[in-house]
mmCIF file of C-alpha atoms in Angstrom:
data_model
loop_
_atom_site.group_PDB
_atom_site.id
_atom_site.type_symbol
_atom_site.label_atom_id
_atom_site.label_comp_id
_atom_site.label_asym_id
_atom_site.label_seq_id
_atom_site.Cartn_x
_atom_site.Cartn_y
_atom_site.Cartn_z
ATOM 1 C CA UNK A 1 137.675 66.965 122.827
ATOM 2 C CA UNK A 2 134.530 66.844 125.006
ATOM 3 C CA UNK A 3 132.615 65.431 122.045
ATOM 4 C CA UNK A 4 135.002 62.477 121.804
ATOM 5 C CA UNK A 5 135.117 61.987 125.584
ATOM 6 C CA UNK A 6 131.322 61.962 125.827
ATOM 7 C CA UNK A 7 131.077 59.550 122.891
ATOM 8 C CA UNK A 8 133.495 57.176 124.638
ATOM 9 C CA UNK A 9 131.458 57.441 127.845
ATOM 10 C CA UNK A 10 128.338 56.770 125.776
ATOM 11 C CA UNK A 11 129.789 53.657 124.157
ATOM 12 C CA UNK A 12 131.036 52.358 127.507
ATOM 13 C CA UNK A 13 127.610 53.084 128.998
ATOM 14 C CA UNK A 14 125.823 51.145 126.268
ATOM 15 C CA UNK A 15 128.147 48.140 126.575
ATOM 16 C CA UNK A 16 127.943 48.310 130.371
ATOM 17 C CA UNK A 17 124.172 48.638 130.151
ATOM 18 C CA UNK A 18 123.868 45.477 128.071
ATOM 19 C CA UNK A 19 126.094 43.596 130.531
ATOM 20 C CA UNK A 20 124.093 45.025 133.439
ATOM 21 C CA UNK A 21 120.876 43.898 131.756
ATOM 22 C CA UNK A 22 122.088 40.310 131.656
ATOM 23 C CA UNK A 23 123.351 40.408 135.241
ATOM 24 C CA UNK A 24 120.202 42.141 136.459
ATOM 25 C CA UNK A 25 117.892 39.658 134.769
ATOM 26 C CA UNK A 26 119.670 36.741 136.426
ATOM 27 C CA UNK A 27 119.716 38.408 139.865
ATOM 28 C CA UNK A 28 116.067 39.341 139.556
ATOM 29 C CA UNK A 29 115.091 35.810 138.518
ATOM 30 C CA UNK A 30 117.075 34.333 141.418
ATOM 31 C CA UNK A 31 115.077 36.279 144.015
ATOM 32 C CA UNK A 32 111.873 37.842 142.644
ATOM 33 C CA UNK A 33 110.894 39.372 145.998
ATOM 34 C CA UNK A 34 114.222 41.074 146.768
ATOM 35 C CA UNK A 35 114.902 44.779 147.071
ATOM 36 C CA UNK A 36 117.134 44.442 144.017
ATOM 37 C CA UNK A 37 114.195 43.209 141.941
ATOM 38 C CA UNK A 38 112.103 46.200 143.024
ATOM 39 C CA UNK A 39 114.896 48.613 142.077
ATOM 40 C CA UNK A 40 115.453 46.694 138.839
ATOM 41 C CA UNK A 41 111.822 47.197 137.836
ATOM 42 C CA UNK A 42 111.958 50.876 138.767
ATOM 43 C CA UNK A 43 115.160 51.278 136.721
ATOM 44 C CA UNK A 44 113.463 49.745 133.686
ATOM 45 C CA UNK A 45 110.621 52.269 133.852
ATOM 46 C CA UNK A 46 112.961 55.188 134.519
ATOM 47 C CA UNK A 47 115.120 54.073 131.594
ATOM 48 C CA UNK A 48 112.096 53.901 129.329
ATOM 49 C CA UNK A 49 111.020 57.397 130.385
ATOM 50 C CA UNK A 50 114.534 58.772 129.842
ATOM 51 C CA UNK A 51 114.818 57.124 126.425
ATOM 52 C CA UNK A 52 111.484 58.508 125.272
ATOM 53 C CA UNK A 53 112.270 61.945 126.731
ATOM 54 C CA UNK A 54 115.733 62.062 125.160
ATOM 55 C CA UNK A 55 114.223 62.076 121.679
ATOM 56 C CA UNK A 56 112.289 65.376 121.828
ATOM 57 C CA UNK A 57 114.743 66.917 124.323
ATOM 58 C CA UNK A 58 117.846 66.393 122.169
ATOM 59 C CA UNK A 59 117.937 70.093 121.330
ATOM 60 C CA UNK A 60 117.746 71.047 124.999
ATOM 61 C CA UNK A 61 120.496 68.612 125.977
ATOM 62 C CA UNK A 62 123.189 70.897 124.591
ATOM 63 C CA UNK A 63 126.486 72.278 125.777
ATOM 64 C CA UNK A 64 128.690 75.114 124.507
ATOM 65 C CA UNK A 65 131.473 74.247 122.095
ATOM 66 C CA UNK A 66 133.675 76.509 119.987
ATOM 67 C CA UNK A 67 133.439 75.902 116.259
ATOM 68 C CA UNK A 68 136.249 75.794 113.713
ATOM 69 C CA UNK A 69 136.255 79.602 113.575
ATOM 70 C CA UNK A 70 136.686 79.830 117.357
ATOM 71 C CA UNK A 71 133.249 81.294 117.918
ATOM 72 C CA UNK A 72 130.996 79.659 120.488
ATOM 73 C CA UNK A 73 128.292 77.335 119.279
ATOM 74 C CA UNK A 74 126.291 74.532 120.859
ATOM 75 C CA UNK A 75 126.450 70.777 120.484
ATOM 76 C CA UNK A 76 123.079 69.069 120.901
ATOM 77 C CA UNK A 77 122.881 65.546 122.238
ATOM 78 C CA UNK A 78 124.364 63.873 125.302
ATOM 79 C CA UNK A 79 126.396 61.657 125.206
ATOM 80 C CA UNK A 80 126.422 61.447 121.391
ATOM 81 C CA UNK A 81 126.533 64.602 119.255
ATOM 82 C CA UNK A 82 123.355 64.816 117.203
ATOM 83 C CA UNK A 83 123.731 68.347 115.837
ATOM 84 C CA UNK A 84 125.883 71.448 115.996
ATOM 85 C CA UNK A 85 124.484 74.979 116.122
ATOM 86 C CA UNK A 86 126.911 77.774 115.302
ATOM 87 C CA UNK A 87 126.991 81.239 116.846
ATOM 88 C CA UNK A 88 124.370 82.498 114.365
ATOM 89 C CA UNK A 89 121.959 79.650 115.103
ATOM 90 C CA UNK A 90 122.547 77.705 111.886
ATOM 91 C CA UNK A 91 122.325 73.972 112.397
ATOM 92 C CA UNK A 92 124.617 71.340 111.021
ATOM 93 C CA UNK A 93 122.874 68.014 110.838
ATOM 94 C CA UNK A 94 123.294 65.048 108.579
ATOM 95 C CA UNK A 95 122.930 61.314 108.388
ATOM 96 C CA UNK A 96 124.664 60.965 111.740
ATOM 97 C CA UNK A 97 121.876 62.886 113.466
ATOM 98 C CA UNK A 98 119.346 60.058 113.485
ATOM 99 C CA UNK A 99 121.986 57.501 114.483
ATOM 100 C CA UNK A 100 123.119 59.753 117.347
ATOM 101 C CA UNK A 101 119.550 60.375 118.528
ATOM 102 C CA UNK A 102 118.871 56.616 118.584
ATOM 103 C CA UNK A 103 122.186 55.931 120.333
ATOM 104 C CA UNK A 104 121.327 58.572 122.942
ATOM 105 C CA UNK A 105 117.953 56.903 123.520
ATOM 106 C CA UNK A 106 119.613 53.494 123.951
ATOM 107 C CA UNK A 107 122.162 54.980 126.361
ATOM 108 C CA UNK A 108 119.514 56.634 128.528
ATOM 109 C CA UNK A 109 117.376 53.481 128.444
ATOM 110 C CA UNK A 110 120.235 51.326 129.745
ATOM 111 C CA UNK A 111 121.917 53.797 132.112
ATOM 112 C CA UNK A 112 119.552 53.328 135.116
ATOM 113 C CA UNK A 113 120.042 49.545 134.878
ATOM 114 C CA UNK A 114 123.794 50.025 134.996
ATOM 115 C CA UNK A 115 123.472 52.231 138.072
ATOM 116 C CA UNK A 116 121.284 49.677 139.882
ATOM 117 C CA UNK A 117 123.574 46.722 139.120
ATOM 118 C CA UNK A 118 126.765 48.608 140.058
ATOM 119 C CA UNK A 119 125.178 49.878 143.277
ATOM 120 C CA UNK A 120 123.974 46.385 144.204
ATOM 121 C CA UNK A 121 127.364 44.854 143.400
ATOM 122 C CA UNK A 122 129.145 47.381 145.633
ATOM 123 C CA UNK A 123 126.612 46.726 148.400
ATOM 124 C CA UNK A 124 127.131 42.957 148.152
ATOM 125 C CA UNK A 125 130.919 43.316 148.294
ATOM 126 C CA UNK A 126 130.694 45.519 151.379
ATOM 127 C CA UNK A 127 128.412 42.996 153.077
ATOM 128 C CA UNK A 128 130.845 40.167 152.287
ATOM 129 C CA UNK A 129 133.759 42.228 153.610
ATOM 130 C CA UNK A 130 131.888 42.934 156.850
ATOM 131 C CA UNK A 131 130.948 39.258 157.200
ATOM 132 C CA UNK A 132 134.556 38.093 156.799
ATOM 133 C CA UNK A 133 135.807 40.817 159.181
ATOM 134 C CA UNK A 134 133.515 39.597 161.972
#
């Protein structure tokens, strides 16, 4: 179940990241000297670092998961499962491994952008609410 839940979170994160990229580009172009633009640039570099780091660190980004026999193993890859290691250390990889590793890199590349846009949107709404309350 956690594998499916994380995959859903991953897909939502990728879609949200693409939407956030469009919104962020337009906000950044509207005011190039704003605090948002500074955070947007930082998020791009952090996302790039996370995407590059997610590739070699896929094996370290693992969590315990019981296999079909009920014995504990480990799933490598967050949010998308790239490999499964059983209780004896045998790995189960296949054609999905490369797709999952690339999807993980895309997710981690876009995730900081999503965080910046959501944070800025919440901040703007709070400012508007305060302005209308006064």
